[in-house]
Coordinates of C-alpha atoms and ligand atoms in Angstrom, one line a residue:
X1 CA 13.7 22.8 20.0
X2 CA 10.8 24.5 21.4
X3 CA 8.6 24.7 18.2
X4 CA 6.3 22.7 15.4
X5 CA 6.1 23.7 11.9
X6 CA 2.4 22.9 10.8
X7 CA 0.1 23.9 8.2
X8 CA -3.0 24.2 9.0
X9 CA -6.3 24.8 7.0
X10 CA -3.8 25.8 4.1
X11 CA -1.4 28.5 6.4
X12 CA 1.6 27.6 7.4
X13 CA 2.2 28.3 11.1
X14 CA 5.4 28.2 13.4
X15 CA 4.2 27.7 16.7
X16 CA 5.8 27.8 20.0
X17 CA 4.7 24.8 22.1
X18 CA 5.5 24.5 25.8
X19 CA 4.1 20.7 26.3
X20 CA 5.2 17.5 25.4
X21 CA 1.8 15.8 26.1
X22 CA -0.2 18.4 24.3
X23 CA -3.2 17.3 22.2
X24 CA -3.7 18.2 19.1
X25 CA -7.1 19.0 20.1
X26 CA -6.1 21.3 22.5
X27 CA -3.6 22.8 20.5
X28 CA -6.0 23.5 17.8
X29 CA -8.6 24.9 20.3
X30 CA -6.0 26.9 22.3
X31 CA -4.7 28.7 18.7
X32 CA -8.7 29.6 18.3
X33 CA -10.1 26.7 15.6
X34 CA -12.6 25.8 18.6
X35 CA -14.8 24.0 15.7
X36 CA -13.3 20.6 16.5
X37 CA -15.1 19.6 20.0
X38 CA -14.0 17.6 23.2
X39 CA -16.6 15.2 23.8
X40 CA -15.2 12.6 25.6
X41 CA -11.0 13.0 25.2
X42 CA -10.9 8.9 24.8
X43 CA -11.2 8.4 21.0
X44 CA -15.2 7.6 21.5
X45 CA -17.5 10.3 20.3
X46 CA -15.5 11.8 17.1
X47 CA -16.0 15.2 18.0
X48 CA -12.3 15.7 17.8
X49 CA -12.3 14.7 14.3
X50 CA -9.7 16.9 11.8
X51 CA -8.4 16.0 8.9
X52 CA -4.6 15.3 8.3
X53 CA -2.8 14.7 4.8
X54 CA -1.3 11.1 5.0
X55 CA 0.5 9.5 1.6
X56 CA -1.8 6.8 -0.5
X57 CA 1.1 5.1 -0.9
X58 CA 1.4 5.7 -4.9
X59 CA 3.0 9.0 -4.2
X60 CA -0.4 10.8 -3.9
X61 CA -2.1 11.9 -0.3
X62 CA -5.1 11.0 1.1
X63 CA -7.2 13.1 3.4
X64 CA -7.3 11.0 6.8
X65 CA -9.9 12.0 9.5
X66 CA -8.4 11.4 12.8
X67 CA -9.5 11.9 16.1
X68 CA -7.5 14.9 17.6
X69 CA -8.0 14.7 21.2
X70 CA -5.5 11.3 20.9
X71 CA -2.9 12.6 18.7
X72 CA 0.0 14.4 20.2
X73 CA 0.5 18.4 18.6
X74 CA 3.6 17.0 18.2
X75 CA 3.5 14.0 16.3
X76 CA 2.1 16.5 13.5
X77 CA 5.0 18.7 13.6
X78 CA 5.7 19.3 9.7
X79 CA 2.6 18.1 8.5
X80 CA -1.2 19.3 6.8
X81 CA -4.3 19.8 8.9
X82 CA -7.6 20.6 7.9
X83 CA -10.2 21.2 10.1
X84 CA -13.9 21.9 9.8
X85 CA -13.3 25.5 9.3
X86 CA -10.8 25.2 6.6
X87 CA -13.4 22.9 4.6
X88 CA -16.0 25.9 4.3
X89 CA -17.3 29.2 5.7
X90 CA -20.9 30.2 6.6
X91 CA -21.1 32.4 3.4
X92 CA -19.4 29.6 1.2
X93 CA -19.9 26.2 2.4
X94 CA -18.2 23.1 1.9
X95 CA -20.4 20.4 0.0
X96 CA -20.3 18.1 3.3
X97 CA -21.5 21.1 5.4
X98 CA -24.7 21.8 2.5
X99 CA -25.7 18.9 2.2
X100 CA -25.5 18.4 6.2
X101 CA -27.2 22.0 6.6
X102 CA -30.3 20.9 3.7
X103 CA -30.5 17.3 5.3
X104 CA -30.9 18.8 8.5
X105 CA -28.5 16.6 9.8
X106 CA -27.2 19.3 12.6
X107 CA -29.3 20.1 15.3
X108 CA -27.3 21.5 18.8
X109 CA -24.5 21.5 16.3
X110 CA -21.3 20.1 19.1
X111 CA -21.0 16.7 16.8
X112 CA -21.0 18.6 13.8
X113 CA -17.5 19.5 12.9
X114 CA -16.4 16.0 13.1
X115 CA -19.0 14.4 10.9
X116 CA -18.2 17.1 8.3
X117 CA -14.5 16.0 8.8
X118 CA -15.0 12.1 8.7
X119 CA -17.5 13.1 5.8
X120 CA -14.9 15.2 4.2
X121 CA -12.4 12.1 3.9
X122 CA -15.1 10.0 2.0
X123 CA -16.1 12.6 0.0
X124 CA -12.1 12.8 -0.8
X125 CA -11.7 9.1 -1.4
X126 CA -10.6 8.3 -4.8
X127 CA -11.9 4.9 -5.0
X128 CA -15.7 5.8 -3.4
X129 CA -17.3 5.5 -6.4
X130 CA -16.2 1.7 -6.9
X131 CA -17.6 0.7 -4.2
X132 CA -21.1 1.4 -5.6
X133 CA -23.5 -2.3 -4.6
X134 CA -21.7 -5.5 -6.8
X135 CA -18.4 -3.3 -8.0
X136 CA -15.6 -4.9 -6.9
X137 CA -14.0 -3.5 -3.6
X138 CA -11.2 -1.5 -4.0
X139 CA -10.4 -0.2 -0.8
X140 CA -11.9 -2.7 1.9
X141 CA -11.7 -6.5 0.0
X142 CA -14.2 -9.0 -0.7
X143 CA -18.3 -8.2 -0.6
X144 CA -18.9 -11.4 0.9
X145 CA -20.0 -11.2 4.3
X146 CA -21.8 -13.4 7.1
X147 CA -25.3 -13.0 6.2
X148 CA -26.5 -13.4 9.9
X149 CA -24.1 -10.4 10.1
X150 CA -24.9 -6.7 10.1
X151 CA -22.5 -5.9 6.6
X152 CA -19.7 -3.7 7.7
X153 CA -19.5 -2.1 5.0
X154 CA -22.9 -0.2 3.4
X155 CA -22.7 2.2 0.7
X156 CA -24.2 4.4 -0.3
X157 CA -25.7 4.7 -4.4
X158 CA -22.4 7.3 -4.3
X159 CA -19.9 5.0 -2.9
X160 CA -20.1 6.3 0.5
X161 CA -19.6 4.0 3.0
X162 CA -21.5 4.6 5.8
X163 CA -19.1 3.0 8.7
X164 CA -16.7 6.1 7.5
X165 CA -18.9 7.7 10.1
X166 CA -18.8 4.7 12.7
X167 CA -16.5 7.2 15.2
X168 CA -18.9 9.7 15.4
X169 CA -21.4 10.2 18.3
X170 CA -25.2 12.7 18.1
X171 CA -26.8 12.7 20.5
X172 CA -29.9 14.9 19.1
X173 CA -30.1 14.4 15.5
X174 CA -31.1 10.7 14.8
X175 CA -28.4 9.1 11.6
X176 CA -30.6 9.0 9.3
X177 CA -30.7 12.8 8.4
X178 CA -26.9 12.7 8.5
X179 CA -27.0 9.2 6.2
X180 CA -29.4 11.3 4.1
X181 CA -26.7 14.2 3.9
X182 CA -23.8 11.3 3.2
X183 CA -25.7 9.7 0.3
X184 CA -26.7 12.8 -1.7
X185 CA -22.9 13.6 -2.1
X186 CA -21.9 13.9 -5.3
X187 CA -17.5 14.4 -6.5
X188 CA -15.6 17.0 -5.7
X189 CA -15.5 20.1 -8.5
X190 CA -12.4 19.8 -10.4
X191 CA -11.2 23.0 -9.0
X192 CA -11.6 21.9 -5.7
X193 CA -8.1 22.4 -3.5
X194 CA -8.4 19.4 -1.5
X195 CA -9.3 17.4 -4.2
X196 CA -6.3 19.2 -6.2
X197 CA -4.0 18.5 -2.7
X198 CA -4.6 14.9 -3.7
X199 CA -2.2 14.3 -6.5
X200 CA 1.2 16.0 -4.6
X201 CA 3.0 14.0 -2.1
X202 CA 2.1 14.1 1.9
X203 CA 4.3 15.7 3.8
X204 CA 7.5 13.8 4.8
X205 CA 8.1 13.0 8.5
X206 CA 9.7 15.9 10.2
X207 CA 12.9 15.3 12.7
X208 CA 11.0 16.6 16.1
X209 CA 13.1 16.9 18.9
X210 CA 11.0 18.8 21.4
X211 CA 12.1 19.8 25.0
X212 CA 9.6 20.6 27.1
X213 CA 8.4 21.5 30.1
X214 CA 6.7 18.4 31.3
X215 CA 8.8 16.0 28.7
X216 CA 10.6 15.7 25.7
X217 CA 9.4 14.1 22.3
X218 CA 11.5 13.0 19.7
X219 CA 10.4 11.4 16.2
X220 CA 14.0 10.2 15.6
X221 CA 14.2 9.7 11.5
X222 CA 15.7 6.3 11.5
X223 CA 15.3 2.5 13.3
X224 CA 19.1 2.4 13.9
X225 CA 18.5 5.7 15.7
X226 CA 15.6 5.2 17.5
X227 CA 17.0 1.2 19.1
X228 CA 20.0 3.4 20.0
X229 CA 18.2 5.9 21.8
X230 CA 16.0 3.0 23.3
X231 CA 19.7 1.3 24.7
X232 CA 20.3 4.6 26.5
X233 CA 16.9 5.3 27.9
X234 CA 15.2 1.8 27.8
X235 CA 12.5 3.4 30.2
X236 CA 10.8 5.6 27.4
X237 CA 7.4 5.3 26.2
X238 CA 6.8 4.2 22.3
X239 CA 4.2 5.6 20.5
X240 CA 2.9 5.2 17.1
X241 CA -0.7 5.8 16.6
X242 CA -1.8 7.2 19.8
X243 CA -5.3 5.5 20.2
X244 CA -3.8 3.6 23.6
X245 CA -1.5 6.3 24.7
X246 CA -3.8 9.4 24.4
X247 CA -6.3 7.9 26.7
X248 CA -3.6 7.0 29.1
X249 CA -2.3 10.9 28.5
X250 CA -6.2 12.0 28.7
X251 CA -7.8 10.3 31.1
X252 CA -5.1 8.6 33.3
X253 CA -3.1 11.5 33.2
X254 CA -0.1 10.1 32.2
X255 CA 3.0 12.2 31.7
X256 CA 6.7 10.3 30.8
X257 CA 9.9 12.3 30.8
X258 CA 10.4 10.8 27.1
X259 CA 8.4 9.7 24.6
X260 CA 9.7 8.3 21.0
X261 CA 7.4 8.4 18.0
X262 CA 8.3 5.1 15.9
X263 CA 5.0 5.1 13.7
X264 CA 6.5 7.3 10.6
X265 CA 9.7 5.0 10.6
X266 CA 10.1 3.5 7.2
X267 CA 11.2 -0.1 8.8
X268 CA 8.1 -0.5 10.3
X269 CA 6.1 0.4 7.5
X270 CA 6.5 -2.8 5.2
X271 CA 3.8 -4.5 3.7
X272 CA 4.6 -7.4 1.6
X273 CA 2.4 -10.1 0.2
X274 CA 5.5 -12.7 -0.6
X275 CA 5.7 -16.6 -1.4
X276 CA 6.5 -17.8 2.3
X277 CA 4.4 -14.8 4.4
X278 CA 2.8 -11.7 4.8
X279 CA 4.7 -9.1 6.4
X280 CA 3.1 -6.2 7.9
X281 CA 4.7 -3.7 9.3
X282 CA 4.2 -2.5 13.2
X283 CA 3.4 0.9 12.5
X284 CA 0.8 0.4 9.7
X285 CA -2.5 1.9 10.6
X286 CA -5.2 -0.2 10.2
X287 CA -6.7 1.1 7.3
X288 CA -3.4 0.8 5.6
X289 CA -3.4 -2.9 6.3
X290 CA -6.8 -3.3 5.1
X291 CA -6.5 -1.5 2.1
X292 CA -3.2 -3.3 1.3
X293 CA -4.2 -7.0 1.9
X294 CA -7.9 -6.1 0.2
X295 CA -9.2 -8.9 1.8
X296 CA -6.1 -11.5 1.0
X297 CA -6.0 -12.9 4.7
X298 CA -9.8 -13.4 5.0
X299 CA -9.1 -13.8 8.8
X300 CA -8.1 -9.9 9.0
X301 CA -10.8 -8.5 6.6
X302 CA -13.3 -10.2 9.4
X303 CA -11.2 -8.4 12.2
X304 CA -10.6 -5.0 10.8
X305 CA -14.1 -3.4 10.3
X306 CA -15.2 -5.2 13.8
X307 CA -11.6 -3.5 15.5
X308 CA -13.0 0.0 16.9
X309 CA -14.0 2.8 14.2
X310 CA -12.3 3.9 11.2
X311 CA -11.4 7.0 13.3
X312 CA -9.3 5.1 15.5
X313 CA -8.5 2.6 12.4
X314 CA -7.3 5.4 10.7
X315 CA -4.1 5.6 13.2
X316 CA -4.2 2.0 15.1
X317 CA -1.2 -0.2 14.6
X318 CA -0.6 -4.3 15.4
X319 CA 2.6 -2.9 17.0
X320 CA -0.1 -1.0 18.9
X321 CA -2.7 -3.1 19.4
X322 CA 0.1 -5.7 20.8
X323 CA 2.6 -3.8 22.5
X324 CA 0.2 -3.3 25.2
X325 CA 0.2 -6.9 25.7
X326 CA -3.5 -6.3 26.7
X327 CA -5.7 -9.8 27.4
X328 CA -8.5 -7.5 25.0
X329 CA -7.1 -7.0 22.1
X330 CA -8.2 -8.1 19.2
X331 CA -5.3 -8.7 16.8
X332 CA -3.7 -11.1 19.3
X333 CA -6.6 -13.9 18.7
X334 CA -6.4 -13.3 14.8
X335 CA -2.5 -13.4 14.7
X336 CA -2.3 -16.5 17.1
X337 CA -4.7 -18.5 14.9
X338 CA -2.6 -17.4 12.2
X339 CA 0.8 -18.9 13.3
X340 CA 2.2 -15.4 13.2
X341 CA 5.1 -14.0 14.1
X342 CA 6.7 -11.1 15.9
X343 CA 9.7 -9.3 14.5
X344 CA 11.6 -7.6 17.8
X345 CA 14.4 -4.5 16.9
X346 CA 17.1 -3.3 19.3
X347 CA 20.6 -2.1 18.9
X348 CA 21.5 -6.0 18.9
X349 CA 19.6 -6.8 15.6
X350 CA 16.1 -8.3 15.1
X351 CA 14.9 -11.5 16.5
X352 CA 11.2 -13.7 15.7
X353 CA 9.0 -14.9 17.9
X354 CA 6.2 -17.4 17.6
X355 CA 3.6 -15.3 18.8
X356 CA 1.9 -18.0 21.0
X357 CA 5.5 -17.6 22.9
X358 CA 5.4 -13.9 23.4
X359 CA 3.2 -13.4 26.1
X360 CA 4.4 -13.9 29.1
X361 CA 2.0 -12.7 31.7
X362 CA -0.8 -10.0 32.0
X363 CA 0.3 -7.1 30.6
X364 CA 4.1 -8.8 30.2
X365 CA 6.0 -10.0 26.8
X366 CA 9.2 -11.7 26.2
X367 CA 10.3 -8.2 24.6
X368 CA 12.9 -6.9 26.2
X369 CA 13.1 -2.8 27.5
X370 CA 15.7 -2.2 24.4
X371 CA 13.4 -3.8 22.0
X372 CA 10.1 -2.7 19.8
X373 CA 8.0 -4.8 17.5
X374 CA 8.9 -3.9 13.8
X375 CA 6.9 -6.2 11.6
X376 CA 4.5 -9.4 12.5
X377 CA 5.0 -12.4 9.6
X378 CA 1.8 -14.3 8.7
X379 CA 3.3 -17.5 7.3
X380 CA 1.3 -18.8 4.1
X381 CA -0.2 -20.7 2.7
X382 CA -2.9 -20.1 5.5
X383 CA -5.3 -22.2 6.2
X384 CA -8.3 -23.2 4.3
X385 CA -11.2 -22.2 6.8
X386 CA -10.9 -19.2 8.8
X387 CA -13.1 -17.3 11.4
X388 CA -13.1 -14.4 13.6
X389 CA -15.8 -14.2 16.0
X390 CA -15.8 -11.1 18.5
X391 CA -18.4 -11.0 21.1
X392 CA -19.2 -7.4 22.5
X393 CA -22.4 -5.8 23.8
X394 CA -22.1 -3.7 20.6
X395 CA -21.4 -5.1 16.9
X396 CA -18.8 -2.3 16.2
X397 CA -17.1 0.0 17.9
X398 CA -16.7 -1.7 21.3
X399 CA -14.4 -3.8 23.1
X400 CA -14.2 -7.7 23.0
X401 CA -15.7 -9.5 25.8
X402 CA -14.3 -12.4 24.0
X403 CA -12.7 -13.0 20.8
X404 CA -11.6 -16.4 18.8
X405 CA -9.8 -16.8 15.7
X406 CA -10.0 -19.8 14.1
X407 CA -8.0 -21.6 11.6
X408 CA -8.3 -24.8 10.3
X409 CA -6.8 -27.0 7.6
X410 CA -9.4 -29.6 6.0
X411 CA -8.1 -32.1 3.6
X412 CA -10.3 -34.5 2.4
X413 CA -13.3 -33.9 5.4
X414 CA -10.5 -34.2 8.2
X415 CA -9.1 -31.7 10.2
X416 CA -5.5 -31.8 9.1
X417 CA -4.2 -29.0 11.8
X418 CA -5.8 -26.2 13.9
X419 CA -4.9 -23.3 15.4
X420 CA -7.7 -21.8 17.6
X421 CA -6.7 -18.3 19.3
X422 CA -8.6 -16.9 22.7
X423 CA -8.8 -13.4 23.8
X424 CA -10.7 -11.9 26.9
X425 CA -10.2 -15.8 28.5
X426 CA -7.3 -15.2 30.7
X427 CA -4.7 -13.0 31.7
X428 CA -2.7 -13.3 28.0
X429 CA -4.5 -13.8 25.1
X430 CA -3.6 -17.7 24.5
X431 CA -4.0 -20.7 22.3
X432 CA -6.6 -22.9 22.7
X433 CA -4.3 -26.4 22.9
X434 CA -6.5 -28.7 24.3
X435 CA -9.1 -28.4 21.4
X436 CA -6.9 -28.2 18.9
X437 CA -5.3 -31.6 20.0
X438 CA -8.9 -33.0 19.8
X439 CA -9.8 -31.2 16.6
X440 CA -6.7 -32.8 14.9
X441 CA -7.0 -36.1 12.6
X442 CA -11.1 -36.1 13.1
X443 CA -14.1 -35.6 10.7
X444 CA -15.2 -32.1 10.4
X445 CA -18.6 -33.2 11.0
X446 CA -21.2 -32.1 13.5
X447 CA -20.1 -34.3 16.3
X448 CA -16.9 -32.9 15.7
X449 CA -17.8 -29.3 16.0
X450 CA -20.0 -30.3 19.1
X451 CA -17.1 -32.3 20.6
X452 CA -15.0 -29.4 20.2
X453 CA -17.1 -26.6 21.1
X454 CA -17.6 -28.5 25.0
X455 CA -13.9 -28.4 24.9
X456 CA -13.2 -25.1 24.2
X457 CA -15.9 -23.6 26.5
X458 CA -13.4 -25.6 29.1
X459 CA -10.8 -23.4 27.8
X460 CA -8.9 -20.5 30.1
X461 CA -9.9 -19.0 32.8
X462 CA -12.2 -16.8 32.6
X463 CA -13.4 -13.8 34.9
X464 CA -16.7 -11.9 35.7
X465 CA -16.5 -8.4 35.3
X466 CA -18.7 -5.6 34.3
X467 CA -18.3 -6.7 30.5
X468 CA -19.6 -10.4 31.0
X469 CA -19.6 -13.1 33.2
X470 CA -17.2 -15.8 33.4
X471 CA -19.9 -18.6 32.5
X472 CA -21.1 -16.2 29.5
X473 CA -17.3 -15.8 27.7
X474 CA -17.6 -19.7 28.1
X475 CA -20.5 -20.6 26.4
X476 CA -19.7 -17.5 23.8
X477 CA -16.5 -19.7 23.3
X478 CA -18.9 -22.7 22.7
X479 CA -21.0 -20.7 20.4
X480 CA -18.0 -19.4 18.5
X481 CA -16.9 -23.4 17.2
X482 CA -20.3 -24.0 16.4
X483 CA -21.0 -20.9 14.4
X484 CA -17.6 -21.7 12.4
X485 CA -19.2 -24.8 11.5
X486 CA -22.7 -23.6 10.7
X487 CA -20.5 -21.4 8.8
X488 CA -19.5 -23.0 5.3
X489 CA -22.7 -24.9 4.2
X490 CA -26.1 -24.7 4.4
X491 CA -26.0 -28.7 5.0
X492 CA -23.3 -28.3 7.9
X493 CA -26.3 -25.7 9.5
X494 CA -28.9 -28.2 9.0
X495 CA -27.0 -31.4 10.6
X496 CA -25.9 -29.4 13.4
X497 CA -29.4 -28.1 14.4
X498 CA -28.3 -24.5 14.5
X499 CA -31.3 -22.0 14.7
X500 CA -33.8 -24.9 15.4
Ligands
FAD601 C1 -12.3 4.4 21.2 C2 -11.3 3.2 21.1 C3 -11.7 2.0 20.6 C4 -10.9 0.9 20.6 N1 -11.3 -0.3 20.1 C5 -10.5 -1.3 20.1 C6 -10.9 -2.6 19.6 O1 -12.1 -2.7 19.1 N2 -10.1 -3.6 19.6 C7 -8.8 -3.5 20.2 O2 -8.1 -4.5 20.2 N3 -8.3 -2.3 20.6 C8 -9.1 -1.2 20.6 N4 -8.7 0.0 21.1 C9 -7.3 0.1 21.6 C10 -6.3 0.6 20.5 O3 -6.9 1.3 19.5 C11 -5.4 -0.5 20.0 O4 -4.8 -1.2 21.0 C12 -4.4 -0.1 18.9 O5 -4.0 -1.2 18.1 C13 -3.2 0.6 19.5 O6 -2.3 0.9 18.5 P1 -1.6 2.3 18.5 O7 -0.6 2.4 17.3 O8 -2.6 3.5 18.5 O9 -0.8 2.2 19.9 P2 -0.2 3.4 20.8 O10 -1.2 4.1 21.5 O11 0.7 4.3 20.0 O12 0.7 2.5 21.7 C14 0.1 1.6 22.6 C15 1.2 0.9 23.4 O13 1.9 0.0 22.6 C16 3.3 0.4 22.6 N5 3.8 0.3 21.3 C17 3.3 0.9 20.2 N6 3.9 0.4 19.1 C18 4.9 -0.4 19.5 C19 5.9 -1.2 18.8 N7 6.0 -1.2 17.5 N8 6.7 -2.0 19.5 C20 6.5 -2.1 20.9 N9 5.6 -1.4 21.6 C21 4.8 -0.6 20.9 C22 3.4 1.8 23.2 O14 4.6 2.0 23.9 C23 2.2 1.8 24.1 O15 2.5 1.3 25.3 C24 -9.5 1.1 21.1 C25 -9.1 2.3 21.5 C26 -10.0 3.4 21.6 C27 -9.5 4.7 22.0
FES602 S1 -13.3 14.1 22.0 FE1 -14.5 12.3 21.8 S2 -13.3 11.2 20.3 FE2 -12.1 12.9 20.7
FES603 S1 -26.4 17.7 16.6 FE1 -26.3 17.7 18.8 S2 -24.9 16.1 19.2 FE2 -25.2 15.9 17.1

């Protein structure tokens, strides 16, 4: 097969396609809808930003912005784009674009198209308006946040939330003017086709099998099809979202003679809230997760709006995030405090792991070439006090210089068990063993917390580099414990001394 069936701004379109690796940016831009941009090509700037029609889950579709310069042409084969130039025309503009153009929230115009796209999939949100100030959040979980903490989440008196937007670079315009445009939005008219769009199913996955010049890509339909095809070529690369392998495809110029899409398999799509754990599947975006658990596993409703943009969210998986085996990522420090564990496929059957076993080395897992990660298993009840602290030079959208999760079981004012998870320390993100040995059968009190933070500064081994110095990831370890402990009460705060 040398060809995608897409539809795009409401056409359909049979293209011919001569490469594997394509981007859907490129693609877009080569068939002449030049309004979505290349800023960067590495998932930073939201330039790229389109909008693709993905299921709600209740048989419905939601409009998902996504940056194109990371997603393959040909993971979308069979599906619905939209881009800025299916949204409006200059003689009859979309709402996003009017209000953007009376704002004045376009200036040399080359961020444009994507904040009208990530716009766009706000405006579309069905549950926007419930997420006016005190209504109860549908879509991201509880209000409560850290108040020494920026709130991830502001909305606007419309619903919008502003962090909708956190993908999306200008560099001339200043955010407020764009805010400004974002806030005034009202709902869509009731004739309004994307708003219409909304109540018919997405599109189902399509069977690609696509030979190409430099590669061949193949969304097999089924797991059983997909471990069998890993058996016979246990060398080809997985993909599911495409936030890790575009920028290896974009800026490292990577090219593999196969690659296998896995993140439209049903088998690693579950989500399930049971009596004995929380299964989530390895190819659920982000968003997906959040939206499902709605703030269940308090641990992951810290990590999600702290884990890149809701660009990237909008596609990133915890198959993903932790089949790189990356020391960086953040899931691995949430899941580790968390007891979880990994589900591994092949053609043999499925086996668990206990996440603080998978690691093996930087970069390395216990998963075998055959194998892929099909669900991760948070086991329940979880723990009564929970924390994720990242540390990066920005408060969203940036990578971890260091980041802990924290779990602890209190009964009765002792520290009944602990789990303590470490990422950006050492060459695999790791458990912190040592303090959670002294953490066990004390006090929480301050001299606890203070014993404990010395002892988990000591933890790892960590490295200079141009994101922080080894001393600084210690002491930001340090800091991390004590902050948990400042966390719960205003009393704790005062004993320990914390701001003084
Ligand atoms: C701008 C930007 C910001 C980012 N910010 C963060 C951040 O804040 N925190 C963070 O942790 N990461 C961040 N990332 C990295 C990335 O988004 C995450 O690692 C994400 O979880 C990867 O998921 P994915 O589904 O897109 O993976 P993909 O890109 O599809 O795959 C990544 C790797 O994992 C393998 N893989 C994928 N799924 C499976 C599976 N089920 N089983 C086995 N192997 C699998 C693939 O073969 C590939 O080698 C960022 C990336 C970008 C571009
Ligand atoms: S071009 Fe910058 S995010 Fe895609
Ligand atoms: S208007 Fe110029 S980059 Fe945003």
């Amino acid at each position: 097969m040398d060809r995608l069936d897409l539809t795009v701004n409401g056409q359909k379109r049979q293209m011919a396609t001569d490469a594997a690796h394509t981007t859907a940016l490129d693609w877009l831009r080569g068939n002449g809808l030049t309004g979505c941009k290349e800023g960067c090509a590495e998932g930073e700037c939201g330039a790229c930003a389109v909008l693709v029609a993905q299921s709600d889950g209740t048989g419905g579709t939601t409009w998902t912005a996504v940056n194109a310069c990371l997603v393959p042409i040909a993971a979308l084969d069979g599906q619905e784009i939209v881009t800025a130039e299916g949204l409006g025309s200059p003689e009859s503009l979309h709402p996003v674009q009017e209000k953007m153009a009376v704002a004045g929230g376009s200036q040399c115009g080359y961020c444009t198209p994507g904040f009208v796209c990530s716009m766009a999939s706000e405006f579309y949100r069905r549950d926007r308006r419930a997420d006016v100030e005190g209504a109860p959040h549908a879509q991201h979980g509880p209000n409560e946040h850290d108040p020494n903490e920026p709130d991830p989440h502001e909305h606007g008196p419309n619903g919008f939330d502003l962090h909708s937007l956190s993908g999306n670079l200008c560099r001339c315009t200043g955010y407020r003017p764009i805010r400004d445009a974002a806030y005034a939005l009202g709902d869509p008219d009731a004739d309004d086709a994307l708003a219409t769009r909304r109540d018919q199913p997405a599109p189902e996955p399509a069977r690609t099998d696509l030979q190409a010049a430099d590669g061949r890509f193949v969304r097999p339909a089924t797991l059983a099809d997909t471990v069998a095809m890993l058996a016979e070529y246990p060398t080809a690369v997985l993909v599911a979202g495409s936030t890790d392998w575009g920028v290896e495809v974009n800026i490292r110029g990577r090219r593999e003679p196969l690659v296998i899409a896995i993140d439209r398999l049903p088998e690693l799509r579950a989500l399930e809230f049971g009596d004995e754990f929380v299964e989530i599947g390895a190819a659920v975006s982000l968003s997906e997760v959040e939206r499902f658990l709605a703030g269940r596993v308090p641990m992951l409703a810290e990590l999600i709006p702290q884990f890149a943009s809701r660009l990237i969210r909008n596609r990133a998986t915890l198959g993903g995030n932790l089949g790189t085996g990356s020391p960086i990522g953040d899931a691995a420090p949430a899941l580790l405090a968390l007891g979880a564990r990994v589900i591994l496929a092949s053609a043999e059957g499925d086996r668990e792991v206990e996440l603080s076993e998978y690691f093996t080395g930087y970069r390395t897992s216990v998963r075998t070439p055959g194998e892929l990660i099909r669900a991760i298993r948070i086991p329940l009840p979880l723990a009564d006090l929970t924390g994720f602290h990242k540390i990066a030079k920005r408060r969203f959208d940036d990578i971890s210089s260091v980041a802990v999760g924290f779990a602890l079981d209190i009964q009765g004012g002792v520290v009944h068990d602990a789990r303590i998870g470490l990422g950006g320390v050492a060459a695999t993100p790791l458990r912190a063993s040592s303090t959670e040995a002294l953490l066990i059968g004390r006090p929480w009190n301050a001299q606890t917390a203070r014993e404990a933070a010395a002892s988990l500064g000591g933890e790892g081994t960590p490295m200079s580099d141009h994101r922080a110095s080894a001393e600084y990831r210690s002491i930001m370890m340090s800091q991390a414990m004590l902050k948990l402990f400042a966390r719960p009460t205003a009393q704790s705060t005062a004993q320990m001394g914390v701001g003084a």
